[in-house]
Short mmCIF file of C-alpha atoms in Angstrom, two decimals:
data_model
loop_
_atom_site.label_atom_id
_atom_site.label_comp_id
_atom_site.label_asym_id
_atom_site.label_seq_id
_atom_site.Cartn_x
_atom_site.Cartn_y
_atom_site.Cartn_z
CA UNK A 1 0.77 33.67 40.08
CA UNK A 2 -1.30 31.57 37.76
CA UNK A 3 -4.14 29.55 39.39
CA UNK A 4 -2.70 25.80 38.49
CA UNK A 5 1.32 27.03 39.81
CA UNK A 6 2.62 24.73 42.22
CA UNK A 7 0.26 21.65 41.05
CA UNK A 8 0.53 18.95 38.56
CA UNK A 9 -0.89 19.86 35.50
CA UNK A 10 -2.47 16.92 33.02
CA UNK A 11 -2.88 18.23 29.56
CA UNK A 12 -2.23 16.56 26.23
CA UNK A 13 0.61 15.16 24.62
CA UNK A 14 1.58 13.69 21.65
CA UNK A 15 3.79 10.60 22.77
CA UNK A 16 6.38 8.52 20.53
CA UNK A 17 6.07 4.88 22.63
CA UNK A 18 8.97 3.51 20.06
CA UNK A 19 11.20 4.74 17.14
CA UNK A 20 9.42 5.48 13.82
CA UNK A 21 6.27 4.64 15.61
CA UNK A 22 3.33 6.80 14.97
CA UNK A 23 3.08 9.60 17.77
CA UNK A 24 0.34 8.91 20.10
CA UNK A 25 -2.12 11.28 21.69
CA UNK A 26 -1.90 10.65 25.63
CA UNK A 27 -3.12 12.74 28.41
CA UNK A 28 -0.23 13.31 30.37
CA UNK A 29 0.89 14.65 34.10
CA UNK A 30 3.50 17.48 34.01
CA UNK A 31 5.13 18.20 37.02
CA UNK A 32 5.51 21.90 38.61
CA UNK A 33 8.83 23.43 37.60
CA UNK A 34 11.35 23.11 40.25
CA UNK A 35 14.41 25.04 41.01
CA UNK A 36 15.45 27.55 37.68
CA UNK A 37 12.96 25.92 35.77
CA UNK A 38 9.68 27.21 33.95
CA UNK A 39 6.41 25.76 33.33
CA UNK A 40 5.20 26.96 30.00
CA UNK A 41 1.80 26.03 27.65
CA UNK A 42 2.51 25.96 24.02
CA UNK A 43 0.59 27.23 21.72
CA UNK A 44 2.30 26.57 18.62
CA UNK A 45 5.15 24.05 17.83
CA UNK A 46 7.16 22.94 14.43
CA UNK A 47 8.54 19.87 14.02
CA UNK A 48 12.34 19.78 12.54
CA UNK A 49 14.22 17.08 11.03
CA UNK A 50 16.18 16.85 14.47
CA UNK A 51 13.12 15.83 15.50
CA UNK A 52 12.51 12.66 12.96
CA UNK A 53 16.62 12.07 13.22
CA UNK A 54 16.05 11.09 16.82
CA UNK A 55 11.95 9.40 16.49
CA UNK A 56 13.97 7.12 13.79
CA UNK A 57 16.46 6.21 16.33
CA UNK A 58 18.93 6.05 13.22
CA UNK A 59 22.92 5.97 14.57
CA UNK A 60 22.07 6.79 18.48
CA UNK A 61 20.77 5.74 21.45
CA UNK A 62 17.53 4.86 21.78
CA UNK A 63 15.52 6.95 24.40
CA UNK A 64 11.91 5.74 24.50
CA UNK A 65 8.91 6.81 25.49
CA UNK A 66 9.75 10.54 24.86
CA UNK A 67 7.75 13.64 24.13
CA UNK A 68 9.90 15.50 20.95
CA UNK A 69 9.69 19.02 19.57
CA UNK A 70 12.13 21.76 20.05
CA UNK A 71 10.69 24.48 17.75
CA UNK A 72 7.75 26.54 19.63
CA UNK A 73 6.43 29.41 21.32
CA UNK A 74 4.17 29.81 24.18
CA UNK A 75 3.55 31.45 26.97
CA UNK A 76 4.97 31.11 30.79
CA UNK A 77 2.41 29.57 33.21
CA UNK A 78 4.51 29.55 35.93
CA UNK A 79 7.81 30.12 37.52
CA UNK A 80 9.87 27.77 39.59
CA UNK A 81 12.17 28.86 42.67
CA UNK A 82 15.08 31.25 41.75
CA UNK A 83 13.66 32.03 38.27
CA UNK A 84 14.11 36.11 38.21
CA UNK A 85 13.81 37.16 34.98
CA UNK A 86 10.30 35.55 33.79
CA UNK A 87 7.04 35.42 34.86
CA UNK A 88 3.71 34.31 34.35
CA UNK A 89 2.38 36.01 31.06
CA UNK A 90 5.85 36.22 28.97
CA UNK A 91 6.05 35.14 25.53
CA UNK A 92 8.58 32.99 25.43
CA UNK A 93 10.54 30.70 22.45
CA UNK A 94 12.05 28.03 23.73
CA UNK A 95 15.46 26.60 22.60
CA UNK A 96 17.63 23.23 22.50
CA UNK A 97 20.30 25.30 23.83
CA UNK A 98 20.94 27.29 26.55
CA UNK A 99 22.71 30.59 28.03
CA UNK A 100 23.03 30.01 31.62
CA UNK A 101 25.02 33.41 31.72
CA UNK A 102 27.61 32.32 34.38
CA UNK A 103 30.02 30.14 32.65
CA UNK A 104 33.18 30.78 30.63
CA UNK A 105 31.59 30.47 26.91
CA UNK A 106 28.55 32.84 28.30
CA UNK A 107 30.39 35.47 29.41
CA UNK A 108 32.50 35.57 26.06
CA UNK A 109 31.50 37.82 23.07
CA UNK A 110 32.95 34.85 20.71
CA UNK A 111 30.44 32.12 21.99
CA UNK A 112 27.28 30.75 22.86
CA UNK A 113 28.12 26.78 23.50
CA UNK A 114 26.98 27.34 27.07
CA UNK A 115 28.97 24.30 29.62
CA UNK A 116 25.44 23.83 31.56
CA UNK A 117 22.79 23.96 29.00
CA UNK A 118 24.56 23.18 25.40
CA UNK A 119 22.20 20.63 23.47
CA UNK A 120 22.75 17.03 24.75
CA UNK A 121 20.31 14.95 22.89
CA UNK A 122 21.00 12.11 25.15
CA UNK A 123 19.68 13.63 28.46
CA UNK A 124 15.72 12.43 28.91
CA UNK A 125 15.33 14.34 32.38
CA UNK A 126 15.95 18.02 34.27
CA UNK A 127 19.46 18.89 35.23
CA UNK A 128 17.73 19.73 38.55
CA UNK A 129 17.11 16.07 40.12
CA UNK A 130 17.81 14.09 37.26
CA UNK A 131 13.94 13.41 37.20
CA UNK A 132 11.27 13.83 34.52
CA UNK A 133 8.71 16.39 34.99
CA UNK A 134 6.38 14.07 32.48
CA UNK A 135 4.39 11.10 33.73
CA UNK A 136 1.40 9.03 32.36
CA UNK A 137 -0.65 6.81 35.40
CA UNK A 138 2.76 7.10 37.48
CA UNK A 139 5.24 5.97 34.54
CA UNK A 140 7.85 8.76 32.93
CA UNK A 141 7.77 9.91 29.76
CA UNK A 142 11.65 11.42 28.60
CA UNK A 143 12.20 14.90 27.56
CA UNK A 144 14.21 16.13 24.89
CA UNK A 145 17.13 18.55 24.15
CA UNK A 146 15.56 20.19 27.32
CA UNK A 147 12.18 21.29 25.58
CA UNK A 148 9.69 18.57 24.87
CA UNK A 149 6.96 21.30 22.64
CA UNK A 150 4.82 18.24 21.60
CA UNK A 151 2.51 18.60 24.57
CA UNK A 152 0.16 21.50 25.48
CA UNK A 153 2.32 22.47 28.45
CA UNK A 154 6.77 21.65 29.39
CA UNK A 155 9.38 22.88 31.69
CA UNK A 156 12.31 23.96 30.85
CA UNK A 157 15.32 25.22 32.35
CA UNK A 158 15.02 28.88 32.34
CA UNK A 159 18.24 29.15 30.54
CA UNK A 160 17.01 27.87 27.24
CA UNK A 161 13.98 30.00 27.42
CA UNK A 162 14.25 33.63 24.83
CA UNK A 163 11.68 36.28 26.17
CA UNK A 164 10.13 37.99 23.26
CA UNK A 165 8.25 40.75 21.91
CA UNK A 166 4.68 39.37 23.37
CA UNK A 167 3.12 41.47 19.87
CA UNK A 168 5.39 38.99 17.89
CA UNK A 169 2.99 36.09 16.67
CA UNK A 170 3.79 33.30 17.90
CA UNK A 171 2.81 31.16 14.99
CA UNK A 172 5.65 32.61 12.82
CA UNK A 173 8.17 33.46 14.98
CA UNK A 174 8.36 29.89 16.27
CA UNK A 175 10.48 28.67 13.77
CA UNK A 176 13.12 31.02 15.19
CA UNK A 177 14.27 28.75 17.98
CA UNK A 178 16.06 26.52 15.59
CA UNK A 179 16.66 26.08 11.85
CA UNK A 180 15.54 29.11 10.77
CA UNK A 181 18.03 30.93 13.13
CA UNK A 182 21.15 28.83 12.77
CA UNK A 183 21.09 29.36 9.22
CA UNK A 184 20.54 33.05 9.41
CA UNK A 185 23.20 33.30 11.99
CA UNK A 186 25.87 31.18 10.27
CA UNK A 187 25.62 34.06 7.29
CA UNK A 188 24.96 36.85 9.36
CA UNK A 189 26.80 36.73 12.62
CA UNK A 190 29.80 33.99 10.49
CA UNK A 191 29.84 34.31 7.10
CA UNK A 192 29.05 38.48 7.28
CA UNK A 193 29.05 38.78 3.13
CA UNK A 194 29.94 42.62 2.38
CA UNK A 195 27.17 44.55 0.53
CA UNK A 196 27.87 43.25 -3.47
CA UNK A 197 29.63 40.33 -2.52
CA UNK A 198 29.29 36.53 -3.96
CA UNK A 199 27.92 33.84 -1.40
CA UNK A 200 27.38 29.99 -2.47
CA UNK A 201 25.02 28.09 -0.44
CA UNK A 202 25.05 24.39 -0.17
CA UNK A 203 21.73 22.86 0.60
CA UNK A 204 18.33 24.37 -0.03
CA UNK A 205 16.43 22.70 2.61
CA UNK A 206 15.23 25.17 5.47
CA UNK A 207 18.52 26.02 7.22
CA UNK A 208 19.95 26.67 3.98
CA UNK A 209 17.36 28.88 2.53
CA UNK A 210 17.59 30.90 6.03
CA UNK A 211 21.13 31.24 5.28
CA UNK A 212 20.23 32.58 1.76
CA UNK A 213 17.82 35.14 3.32
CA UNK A 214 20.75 36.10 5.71
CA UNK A 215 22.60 36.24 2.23
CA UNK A 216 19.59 38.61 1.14
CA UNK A 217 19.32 40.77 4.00
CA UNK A 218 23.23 41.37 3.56
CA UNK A 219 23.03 43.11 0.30
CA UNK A 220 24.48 40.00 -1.61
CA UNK A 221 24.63 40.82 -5.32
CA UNK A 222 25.20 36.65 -6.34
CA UNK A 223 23.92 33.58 -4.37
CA UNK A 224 24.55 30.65 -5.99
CA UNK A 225 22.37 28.00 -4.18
CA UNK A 226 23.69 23.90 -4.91
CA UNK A 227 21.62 20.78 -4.43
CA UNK A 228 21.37 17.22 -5.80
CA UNK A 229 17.46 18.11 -5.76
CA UNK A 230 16.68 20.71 -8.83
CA UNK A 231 12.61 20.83 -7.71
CA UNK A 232 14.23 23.35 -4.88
CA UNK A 233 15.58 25.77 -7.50
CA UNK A 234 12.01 27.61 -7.69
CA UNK A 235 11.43 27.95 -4.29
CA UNK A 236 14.67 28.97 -3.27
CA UNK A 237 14.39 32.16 -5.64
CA UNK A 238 11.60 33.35 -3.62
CA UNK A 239 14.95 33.32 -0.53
CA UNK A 240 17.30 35.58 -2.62
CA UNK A 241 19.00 32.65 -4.93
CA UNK A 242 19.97 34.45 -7.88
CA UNK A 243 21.42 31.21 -9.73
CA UNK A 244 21.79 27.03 -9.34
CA UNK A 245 24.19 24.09 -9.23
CA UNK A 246 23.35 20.62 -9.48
CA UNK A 247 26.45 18.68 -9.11
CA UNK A 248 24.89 15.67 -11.12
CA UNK A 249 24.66 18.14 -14.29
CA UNK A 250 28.29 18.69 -14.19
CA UNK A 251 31.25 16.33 -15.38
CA UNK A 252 34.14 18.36 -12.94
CA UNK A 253 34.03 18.76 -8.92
CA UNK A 254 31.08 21.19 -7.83
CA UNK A 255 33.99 23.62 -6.68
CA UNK A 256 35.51 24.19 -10.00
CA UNK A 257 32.19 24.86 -11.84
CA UNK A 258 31.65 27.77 -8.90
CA UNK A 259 35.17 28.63 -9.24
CA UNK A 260 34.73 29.41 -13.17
CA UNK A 261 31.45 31.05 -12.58
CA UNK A 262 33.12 33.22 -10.17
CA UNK A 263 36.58 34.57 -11.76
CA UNK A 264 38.44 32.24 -9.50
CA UNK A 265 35.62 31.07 -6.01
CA UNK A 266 32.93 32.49 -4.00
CA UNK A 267 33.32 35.72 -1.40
CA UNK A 268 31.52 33.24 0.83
CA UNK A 269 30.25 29.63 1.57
CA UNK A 270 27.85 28.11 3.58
CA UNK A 271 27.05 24.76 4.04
CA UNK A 272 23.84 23.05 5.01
CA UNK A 273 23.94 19.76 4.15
CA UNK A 274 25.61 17.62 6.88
CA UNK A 275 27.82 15.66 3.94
CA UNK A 276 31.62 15.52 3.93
CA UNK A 277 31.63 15.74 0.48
CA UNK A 278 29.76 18.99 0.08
CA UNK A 279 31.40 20.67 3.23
CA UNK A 280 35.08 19.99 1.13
CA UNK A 281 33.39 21.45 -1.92
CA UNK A 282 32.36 24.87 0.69
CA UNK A 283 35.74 25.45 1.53
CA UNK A 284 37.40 24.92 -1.68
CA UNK A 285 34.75 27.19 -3.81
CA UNK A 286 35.83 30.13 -1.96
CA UNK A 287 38.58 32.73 -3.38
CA UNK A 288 42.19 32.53 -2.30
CA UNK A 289 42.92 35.67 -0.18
CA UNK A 290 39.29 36.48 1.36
CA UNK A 291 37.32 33.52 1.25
CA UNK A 292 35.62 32.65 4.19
CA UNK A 293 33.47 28.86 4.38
CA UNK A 294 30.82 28.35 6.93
CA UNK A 295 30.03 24.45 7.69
CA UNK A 296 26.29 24.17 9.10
CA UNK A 297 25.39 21.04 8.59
CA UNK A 298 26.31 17.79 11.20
CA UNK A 299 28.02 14.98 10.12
CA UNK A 300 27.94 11.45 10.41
CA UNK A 301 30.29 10.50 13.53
CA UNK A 302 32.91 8.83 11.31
CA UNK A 303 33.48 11.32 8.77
CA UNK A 304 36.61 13.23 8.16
CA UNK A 305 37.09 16.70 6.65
CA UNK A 306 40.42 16.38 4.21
CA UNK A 307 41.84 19.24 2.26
CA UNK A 308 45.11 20.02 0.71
CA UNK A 309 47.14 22.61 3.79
CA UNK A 310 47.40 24.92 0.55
CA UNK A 311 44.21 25.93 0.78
CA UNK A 312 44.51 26.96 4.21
CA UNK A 313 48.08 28.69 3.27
CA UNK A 314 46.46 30.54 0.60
CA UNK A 315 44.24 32.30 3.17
CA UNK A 316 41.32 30.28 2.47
CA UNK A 317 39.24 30.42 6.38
CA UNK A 318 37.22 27.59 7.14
CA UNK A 319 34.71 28.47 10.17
CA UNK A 320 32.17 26.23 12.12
CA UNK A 321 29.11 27.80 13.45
CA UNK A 322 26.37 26.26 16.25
CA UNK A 323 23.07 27.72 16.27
CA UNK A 324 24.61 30.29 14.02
CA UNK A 325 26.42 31.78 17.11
CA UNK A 326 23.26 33.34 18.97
CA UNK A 327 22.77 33.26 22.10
CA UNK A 328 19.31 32.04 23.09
CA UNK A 329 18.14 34.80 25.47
CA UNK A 330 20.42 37.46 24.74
CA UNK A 331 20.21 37.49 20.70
CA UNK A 332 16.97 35.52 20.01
CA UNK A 333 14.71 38.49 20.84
CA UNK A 334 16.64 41.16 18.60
CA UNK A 335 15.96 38.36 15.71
CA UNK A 336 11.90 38.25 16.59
CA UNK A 337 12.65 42.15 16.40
CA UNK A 338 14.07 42.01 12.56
CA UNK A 339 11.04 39.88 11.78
CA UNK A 340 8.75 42.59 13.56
CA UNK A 341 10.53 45.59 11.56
CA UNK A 342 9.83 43.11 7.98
CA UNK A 343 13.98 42.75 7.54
CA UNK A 344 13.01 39.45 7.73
CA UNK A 345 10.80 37.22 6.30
CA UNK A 346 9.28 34.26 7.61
CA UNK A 347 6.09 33.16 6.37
CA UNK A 348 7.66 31.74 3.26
CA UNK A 349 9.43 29.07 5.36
CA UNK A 350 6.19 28.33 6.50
CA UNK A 351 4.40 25.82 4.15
CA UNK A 352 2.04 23.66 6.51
CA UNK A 353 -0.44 24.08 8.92
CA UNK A 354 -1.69 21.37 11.12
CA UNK A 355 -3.91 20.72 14.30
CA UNK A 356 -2.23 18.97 17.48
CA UNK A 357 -4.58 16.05 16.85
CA UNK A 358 -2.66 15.64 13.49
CA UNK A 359 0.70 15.86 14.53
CA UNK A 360 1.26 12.48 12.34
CA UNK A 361 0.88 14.35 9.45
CA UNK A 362 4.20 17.09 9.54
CA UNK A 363 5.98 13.81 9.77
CA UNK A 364 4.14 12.39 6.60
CA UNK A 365 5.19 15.85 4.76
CA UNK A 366 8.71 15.81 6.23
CA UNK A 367 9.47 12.21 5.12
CA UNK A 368 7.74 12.89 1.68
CA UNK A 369 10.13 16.20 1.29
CA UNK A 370 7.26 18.58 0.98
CA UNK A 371 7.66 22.08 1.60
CA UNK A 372 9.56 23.34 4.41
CA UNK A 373 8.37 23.86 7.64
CA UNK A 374 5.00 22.83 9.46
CA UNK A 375 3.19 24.70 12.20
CA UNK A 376 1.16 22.53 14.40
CA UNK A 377 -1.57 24.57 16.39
CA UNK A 378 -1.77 22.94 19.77
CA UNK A 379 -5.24 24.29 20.52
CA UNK A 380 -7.37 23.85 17.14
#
């Protein structure tokens, strides 16, 4: 056992007090894990655009003060009671969602939305007591999505905790526990292009260039990548993207431009965008007979998907994916693995690197739209 298991740990955090607030450096107490939870300290963290989603407080509930970050990878410090499978000294990625193993959707081969642990961005405490293990002079701070990676040490519920290769490097293989993943899953494990085949992409940000590389890696010989944004065209060559759509340049609906390129739609869609509009373009892009669309991205809670049933009838699929169907602890690793054997690349999703004591800067790049992803050392 580590020499701090079993007592409160205080350790820095970086602390959002109110929405779109600047995050503020605190030194905060963190609790011993209890019951099926671990104590781990993070060594590097990313932030996502979940992440700003929820610091802006745009559409849902308020949850304030809370410690954010979901994208990391540390290392165990300690173990709480009933926790078999980890111990002190595991790498470990931890992830908004879980695998408790036990329940209906765990023990089927079609799913990972796990009844215990599946994401639930409303939930600011442990499923244990209901409790925060964060607290500053006495007063809780709220977790999120279960993972809280913007302080130097968390708990989490072992469930949503992937044990890795520990020779993976952290500081890459970080940005596996969310984006990067459920757009390489929602091509790989969803999509699954045949070698030669044609796959349209919609949405070049992160998850969509991961579903482009999952594209890549599947011997695609056409990826047509479409965005409202054409500064994304160059980078998104670099992720496989053999040609581009910008809807504004055409004078017809984005779906008939890829159906003329195409001799009639795409092999494949996915789409990464979180818009109605562009998740009805997915499904209608693809060929009659084979097609199959993947939608990604969330949308806003009002919206409604409407197509014409002939699409369906004219064996059009339309699939949804979460996390691009991996399961945290029983796929994540064999992922790290693909990135250890170079199948995959990740340092080109990597564009920023930051010290914890700058955290306030990913958000600046974010916001701004530069580059992709940050990685925020928590020790430098």
């Amino acid at each position: 056992m580590s020499s701090t298991a079993g007592q409160v740990i205080r350790c820095k955090a970086a602390v959002a007090w109110e929405a779109g607030k600047p995050l503020v450096m605190e030194e905060v107490d963190v609790a011993p894990p209890q019951a099926m939870e671990v104590r781990v300290k993070i060594l590097f963290t990313s932030l996502c655009h979940t992440d700003v989603y929820f610091w802006e407080a745009k559409g849902q509930t308020p949850l304030f003060p809370r410690i954010f970050g979901h994208e990391a990878g540390g290392i165990v410090e300690s173990v709480g009671e009933g926790v078999t499978d980890l111990e002190p000294g595991d790498h470990v990625l931890p992830v908004f969602t879980g695998e408790c193993k036990e329940c209906r959707h765990c023990k089927s081969e079609e799913s990972n939305m796990c009844d215990l642990l599946r994401i639930n961005t409303d939930r600011g405490v442990m499923l244990n007591d209901g409790k925060s293990r964060f607290s500053i002079r006495g007063q809780p701070i709220y977790h999120f999505v279960g993972t809280s990676t913007f302080s130097e040490y968390t708990v989490v519920h072992v469930g949503c905790l992937a044990k890795i290769n520990p020779a993976a490097p952290l500081d890459k293989v970080c940005v596996l526990s969310c984006g990067i993943s459920t757009g390489l899953g929602a091509t790989l494990n969803v999509a699954k292009p045949k070698k030669g085949s044609t796959v349209a992409i919609f949405g070049l940000g992160a998850v969509g260039l991961a579903a482009a590389e999952g594209a890549r890696i599947s011997g695609a010989s056409r990826i047509i990548g479409v965005d409202l944004n054409a500064n994304r065209f160059d980078e998104a060559k670099k992720f496989g993207v053999t040609e581009f759509v910008n809807p504004k340049d055409h004078d017809k609906p984005v779906h008939e431009v890829i159906a003329e390129m195409t001799n009639g739609g795409v092999d494949r869609s996915v789409e990464c965008t979180g818009s109605v509009s562009a998740m009805i373009s997915a499904f209608e892009c693809v060929h009659d007979g084979w097609g199959v669309a993947v939608l990604v991205g969330v949308p806003n809670k009002d919206d409604a998907f409407k197509t014409h049933p002939m699409n369906i009838l004219n064996e059009r699929t339309l699939k949804g994916t979460f996390f691009g169907n991996y399961k945290p602890r029983s796929d994540i690793p064999s992922v790290v693995e693909k990135y250890m054997n170079k199948e995959l690349e990740l340092e080109k999703f990597i564009t920023h690197e930051v010290p914890f004591a700058e955290i306030n800067k990913a958000f600046e790049y974010m916001l701004s739209g530069a580059g992709l992803r940050c990685i925020i050392k928590m020790d430098a």
